[in-house]
Amino acid sequence: MTEITFYGHSTFLLKIGEKEILFDPFISPNDLASEIDIESINPDYILVTHGHEDHVADVESIAKRSGAMVVANYEVATWFSKKGIENYHPMNHGGSKSFDFGKVKYVNAIHSSTLPDGTPGGNPGGFVVKTDSVCFYFAGDTALTYDMKLIGKQFEVDFAFFPIGDNFTMDIHDALEAANFVGTKTIIGMHYNTFPYIEIDIEAAKKAAEKSGIALILLNIGEKITFDPHRWEK
């Protein structure tokens, strides 16, 4: 089974077997996540989709405390290496790497990527993670792109994490089309309602998903759910 914990914005912790993988940690600057004890988060890996502050703010502190391996594109990974993080692995688009929890492929995203100090962050991306028990797609910040159809051809995606906040990324309607492209019936929404620019009508999003036949999961900050091949559990 796979445990999924939401820490706000686009930050999720997945426990796969005995390993914990943290995605895009943005907790300490997020007022909505003020109840989260960041010191209690000790992942084995931190996967970073791109360099914007709302995806990397807590990478350095968590990585140095936990010893987690930082996995990101070449530019972001080496930027963190210059900050004293020795345990890192750089990737680039189309490349795959097997880790002890499963295989990770770095895939395209349509967005931008600049690190907090103004350093270019290379091209943004997303991750397809395939393990012995689950396959999921963490899209990062992205527009709808036809490249997502390739993911559906190459993988059997159980669920996908999609941004739905509009303005900077896809909205719910594009996310639902993206679900069709990658061949999943389950979306976990992210990157919405953190800032005024990305505030959405949640009820309207739920209705759109219901009409399309896609399950839309919107978690509360701190909430945990469990996925196994047959059902979801809270």
CSV table of C-alpha atoms in Angstrom, one decimal:
chain,number,residue,atom,x,y,z
A,1,MET,CA,0.0,0.0,0.0
A,2,THR,CA,1.0,3.6,-0.5
A,3,GLU,CA,0.4,6.3,2.1
A,4,ILE,CA,-0.1,9.8,0.9
A,5,THR,CA,0.1,12.8,3.3
A,6,PHE,CA,-0.7,16.4,2.1
A,7,TYR,CA,1.3,19.3,3.6
A,8,GLY,CA,-0.2,22.1,1.6
A,9,HIS,CA,0.2,23.6,-1.9
A,10,SER,CA,2.1,21.0,-3.9
A,11,THR,CA,3.8,19.3,-1.0
A,12,PHE,CA,3.1,15.6,-0.6
A,13,LEU,CA,4.8,12.8,1.4
A,14,LEU,CA,4.4,9.3,0.0
A,15,LYS,CA,5.4,6.2,2.0
A,16,ILE,CA,6.1,3.4,-0.4
A,17,GLY,CA,7.1,0.2,1.4
A,18,GLU,CA,9.7,1.4,4.0
A,19,LYS,CA,10.8,4.5,2.1
A,20,GLU,CA,9.3,8.0,2.3
A,21,ILE,CA,9.4,10.4,-0.7
A,22,LEU,CA,8.7,14.1,-0.3
A,23,PHE,CA,7.7,16.2,-3.3
A,24,ASP,CA,8.2,19.9,-3.7
A,25,PRO,CA,8.5,21.0,0.0
A,26,PHE,CA,6.9,24.4,0.7
A,27,ILE,CA,5.8,24.3,4.3
A,28,SER,CA,7.5,26.9,6.5
A,29,PRO,CA,6.6,29.9,4.4
A,30,ASN,CA,3.0,28.7,3.9
A,31,ASP,CA,0.7,30.3,6.5
A,32,LEU,CA,-1.9,27.7,5.7
A,33,ALA,CA,0.5,24.9,6.8
A,34,SER,CA,1.4,26.6,10.1
A,35,GLU,CA,0.2,23.6,12.1
A,36,ILE,CA,2.6,21.2,10.4
A,37,ASP,CA,5.6,20.2,12.4
A,38,ILE,CA,8.3,20.3,9.7
A,39,GLU,CA,10.9,18.9,12.1
A,40,SER,CA,8.9,15.6,12.2
A,41,ILE,CA,9.3,15.2,8.4
A,42,ASN,CA,12.3,12.9,7.7
A,43,PRO,CA,12.0,11.6,4.1
A,44,ASP,CA,14.5,9.3,2.4
A,45,TYR,CA,14.1,11.2,-0.9
A,46,ILE,CA,13.1,14.7,-1.9
A,47,LEU,CA,11.8,15.0,-5.5
A,48,VAL,CA,11.8,18.6,-6.9
A,49,THR,CA,9.9,19.4,-10.1
A,50,HIS,CA,11.4,22.9,-10.6
A,51,GLY,CA,13.1,25.8,-9.0
A,52,HIS,CA,10.4,28.2,-7.9
A,53,GLU,CA,10.4,29.1,-4.2
A,54,ASP,CA,6.9,27.6,-3.6
A,55,HIS,CA,8.4,24.2,-4.5
A,56,VAL,CA,11.9,24.4,-3.0
A,57,ALA,CA,11.6,26.6,0.1
A,58,ASP,CA,12.2,23.7,2.6
A,59,VAL,CA,14.4,21.4,0.5
A,60,GLU,CA,17.7,22.5,2.1
A,61,SER,CA,16.6,22.4,5.7
A,62,ILE,CA,14.9,19.0,5.4
A,63,ALA,CA,17.6,17.5,3.3
A,64,LYS,CA,20.4,18.5,5.7
A,65,ARG,CA,18.5,17.3,8.7
A,66,SER,CA,17.3,14.0,7.3
A,67,GLY,CA,20.1,13.2,4.9
A,68,ALA,CA,17.5,12.6,2.2
A,69,MET,CA,18.6,12.4,-1.4
A,70,VAL,CA,17.5,15.3,-3.5
A,71,VAL,CA,16.4,14.3,-7.0
A,72,ALA,CA,15.8,17.1,-9.5
A,73,ASN,CA,16.9,18.3,-12.9
A,74,TYR,CA,20.6,19.0,-13.4
A,75,GLU,CA,20.4,22.7,-12.7
A,76,VAL,CA,18.3,22.5,-9.5
A,77,ALA,CA,20.2,19.5,-8.1
A,78,THR,CA,23.6,21.1,-8.6
A,79,TRP,CA,22.3,24.4,-7.2
A,80,PHE,CA,21.5,22.6,-4.0
A,81,SER,CA,24.9,20.8,-4.1
A,82,LYS,CA,26.5,24.2,-3.8
A,83,LYS,CA,24.5,24.8,-0.6
A,84,GLY,CA,26.2,21.8,1.0
A,85,ILE,CA,23.9,19.0,0.1
A,86,GLU,CA,26.1,16.1,-0.8
A,87,ASN,CA,23.3,13.5,-1.3
A,88,TYR,CA,21.7,14.4,-4.6
A,89,HIS,CA,20.9,12.9,-8.0
A,90,PRO,CA,20.6,15.1,-11.2
A,91,MET,CA,18.2,14.1,-14.0
A,92,ASN,CA,16.9,15.5,-17.2
A,93,HIS,CA,13.9,15.1,-19.5
A,94,GLY,CA,13.2,11.6,-20.8
A,95,GLY,CA,15.8,10.0,-18.4
A,96,SER,CA,14.9,7.3,-15.9
A,97,LYS,CA,16.7,6.1,-12.7
A,98,SER,CA,16.0,3.2,-10.5
A,99,PHE,CA,16.1,3.8,-6.8
A,100,ASP,CA,15.4,1.4,-3.9
A,101,PHE,CA,11.7,2.3,-3.9
A,102,GLY,CA,11.1,2.1,-7.6
A,103,LYS,CA,11.9,3.7,-11.0
A,104,VAL,CA,11.6,7.4,-11.6
A,105,LYS,CA,11.2,9.0,-15.1
A,106,TYR,CA,11.6,12.8,-15.5
A,107,VAL,CA,9.1,14.1,-18.0
A,108,ASN,CA,8.1,17.3,-19.7
A,109,ALA,CA,6.3,20.2,-18.1
A,110,ILE,CA,5.3,23.5,-19.6
A,111,HIS,CA,6.1,26.2,-17.1
A,112,SER,CA,9.1,28.3,-16.0
A,113,SER,CA,11.9,27.7,-13.5
A,114,THR,CA,14.0,30.2,-11.7
A,115,LEU,CA,15.6,29.5,-8.3
A,116,PRO,CA,15.0,31.9,-5.3
A,117,ASP,CA,18.3,33.8,-5.8
A,118,GLY,CA,17.6,34.4,-9.5
A,119,THR,CA,19.7,31.5,-10.8
A,120,PRO,CA,18.2,29.8,-13.9
A,121,GLY,CA,16.6,26.5,-12.8
A,122,GLY,CA,16.7,24.8,-16.2
A,123,ASN,CA,13.5,23.4,-17.6
A,124,PRO,CA,10.7,22.3,-15.3
A,125,GLY,CA,9.4,18.8,-15.3
A,126,GLY,CA,7.3,16.2,-13.6
A,127,PHE,CA,7.9,12.6,-12.4
A,128,VAL,CA,6.4,9.3,-13.3
A,129,VAL,CA,7.1,6.8,-10.4
A,130,LYS,CA,6.7,3.1,-10.9
A,131,THR,CA,7.1,0.7,-8.1
A,132,ASP,CA,6.1,-3.0,-7.5
A,133,SER,CA,2.7,-1.9,-6.2
A,134,VAL,CA,1.8,1.4,-7.8
A,135,CYS,CA,2.4,3.8,-10.7
A,136,PHE,CA,1.7,7.5,-10.4
A,137,TYR,CA,2.4,10.7,-12.2
A,138,PHE,CA,3.4,13.9,-10.3
A,139,ALA,CA,3.0,16.6,-12.9
A,140,GLY,CA,4.5,19.6,-11.1
A,141,ASP,CA,3.5,23.0,-12.4
A,142,THR,CA,2.4,22.6,-16.0
A,143,ALA,CA,0.1,23.5,-18.8
A,144,LEU,CA,-1.9,20.8,-20.5
A,145,THR,CA,0.4,19.3,-23.1
A,146,TYR,CA,0.1,16.6,-25.7
A,147,ASP,CA,3.3,15.0,-24.4
A,148,MET,CA,1.1,13.6,-21.6
A,149,LYS,CA,-0.4,11.1,-24.1
A,150,LEU,CA,3.0,9.5,-24.2
A,151,ILE,CA,2.8,8.8,-20.5
A,152,GLY,CA,-0.5,7.0,-21.1
A,153,LYS,CA,1.1,4.9,-23.8
A,154,GLN,CA,4.2,3.9,-21.7
A,155,PHE,CA,2.6,3.5,-18.3
A,156,GLU,CA,-0.5,2.2,-16.5
A,157,VAL,CA,-1.1,5.2,-14.2
A,158,ASP,CA,-3.1,4.5,-11.1
A,159,PHE,CA,-3.4,8.2,-10.1
A,160,ALA,CA,-2.0,11.5,-10.9
A,161,PHE,CA,-1.2,14.7,-9.0
A,162,PHE,CA,-2.3,17.7,-11.1
A,163,PRO,CA,-2.2,21.4,-10.5
A,164,ILE,CA,-5.8,22.9,-10.7
A,165,GLY,CA,-5.3,26.5,-9.6
A,166,ASP,CA,-5.3,28.0,-13.1
A,167,ASN,CA,-3.5,31.3,-13.8
A,168,PHE,CA,0.0,29.8,-13.5
A,169,THR,CA,-0.9,26.2,-14.4
A,170,MET,CA,-3.7,24.1,-15.7
A,171,ASP,CA,-7.2,24.6,-14.4
A,172,ILE,CA,-9.6,21.8,-13.4
A,173,HIS,CA,-10.8,21.4,-17.0
A,174,ASP,CA,-7.4,21.0,-18.4
A,175,ALA,CA,-6.5,18.7,-15.6
A,176,LEU,CA,-9.4,16.4,-16.4
A,177,GLU,CA,-8.3,16.3,-20.0
A,178,ALA,CA,-4.8,15.5,-18.8
A,179,ALA,CA,-6.2,12.6,-16.8
A,180,ASN,CA,-7.7,11.3,-20.0
A,181,PHE,CA,-4.3,11.7,-21.8
A,182,VAL,CA,-2.4,9.7,-19.2
A,183,GLY,CA,-5.2,7.1,-18.8
A,184,THR,CA,-6.1,7.5,-15.1
A,185,LYS,CA,-9.5,7.9,-13.4
A,186,THR,CA,-8.1,9.5,-10.3
A,187,ILE,CA,-6.7,13.0,-9.7
A,188,ILE,CA,-5.2,14.4,-6.6
A,189,GLY,CA,-5.4,18.1,-6.9
A,190,MET,CA,-2.6,20.5,-5.9
A,191,HIS,CA,-1.4,24.1,-6.4
A,192,TYR,CA,-4.7,25.8,-5.6
A,193,ASN,CA,-6.0,28.2,-3.0
A,194,THR,CA,-2.6,28.9,-1.5
A,195,PHE,CA,-2.5,32.5,-2.9
A,196,PRO,CA,-5.1,34.9,-4.3
A,197,TYR,CA,-4.0,34.3,-7.9
A,198,ILE,CA,-4.8,30.6,-7.7
A,199,GLU,CA,-8.1,30.6,-5.6
A,200,ILE,CA,-10.7,28.4,-7.2
A,201,ASP,CA,-14.3,27.4,-6.7
A,202,ILE,CA,-13.9,24.0,-5.1
A,203,GLU,CA,-17.5,23.0,-5.6
A,204,ALA,CA,-17.4,23.8,-9.3
A,205,ALA,CA,-14.2,21.8,-9.6
A,206,LYS,CA,-15.9,18.8,-7.9
A,207,LYS,CA,-18.9,19.0,-10.2
A,208,ALA,CA,-16.7,19.2,-13.3
A,209,ALA,CA,-14.9,16.1,-12.2
A,210,GLU,CA,-18.1,14.2,-11.4
A,211,LYS,CA,-19.5,15.1,-14.8
A,212,SER,CA,-16.4,13.8,-16.5
A,213,GLY,CA,-16.3,10.5,-14.5
A,214,ILE,CA,-12.9,11.4,-12.9
A,215,ALA,CA,-12.4,11.0,-9.2
A,216,LEU,CA,-11.0,14.3,-7.8
A,217,ILE,CA,-9.3,14.0,-4.4
A,218,LEU,CA,-8.8,17.3,-2.6
A,219,LEU,CA,-7.1,16.7,0.8
A,220,ASN,CA,-7.0,18.9,3.8
A,221,ILE,CA,-3.5,20.0,5.0
A,222,GLY,CA,-2.2,17.3,7.2
A,223,GLU,CA,-4.6,14.7,5.9
A,224,LYS,CA,-3.4,11.2,5.1
A,225,ILE,CA,-5.0,8.7,2.7
A,226,THR,CA,-3.9,5.2,1.7
A,227,PHE,CA,-4.0,3.7,-1.8
A,228,ASP,CA,-3.9,0.0,-2.6
A,229,PRO,CA,-4.7,-1.5,-6.0
A,230,HIS,CA,-8.4,-1.9,-5.0
A,231,ARG,CA,-9.5,1.1,-3.0
A,232,TRP,CA,-8.7,4.4,-1.3
A,233,GLU,CA,-8.9,4.7,2.5
A,234,LYS,CA,-8.7,7.7,4.9
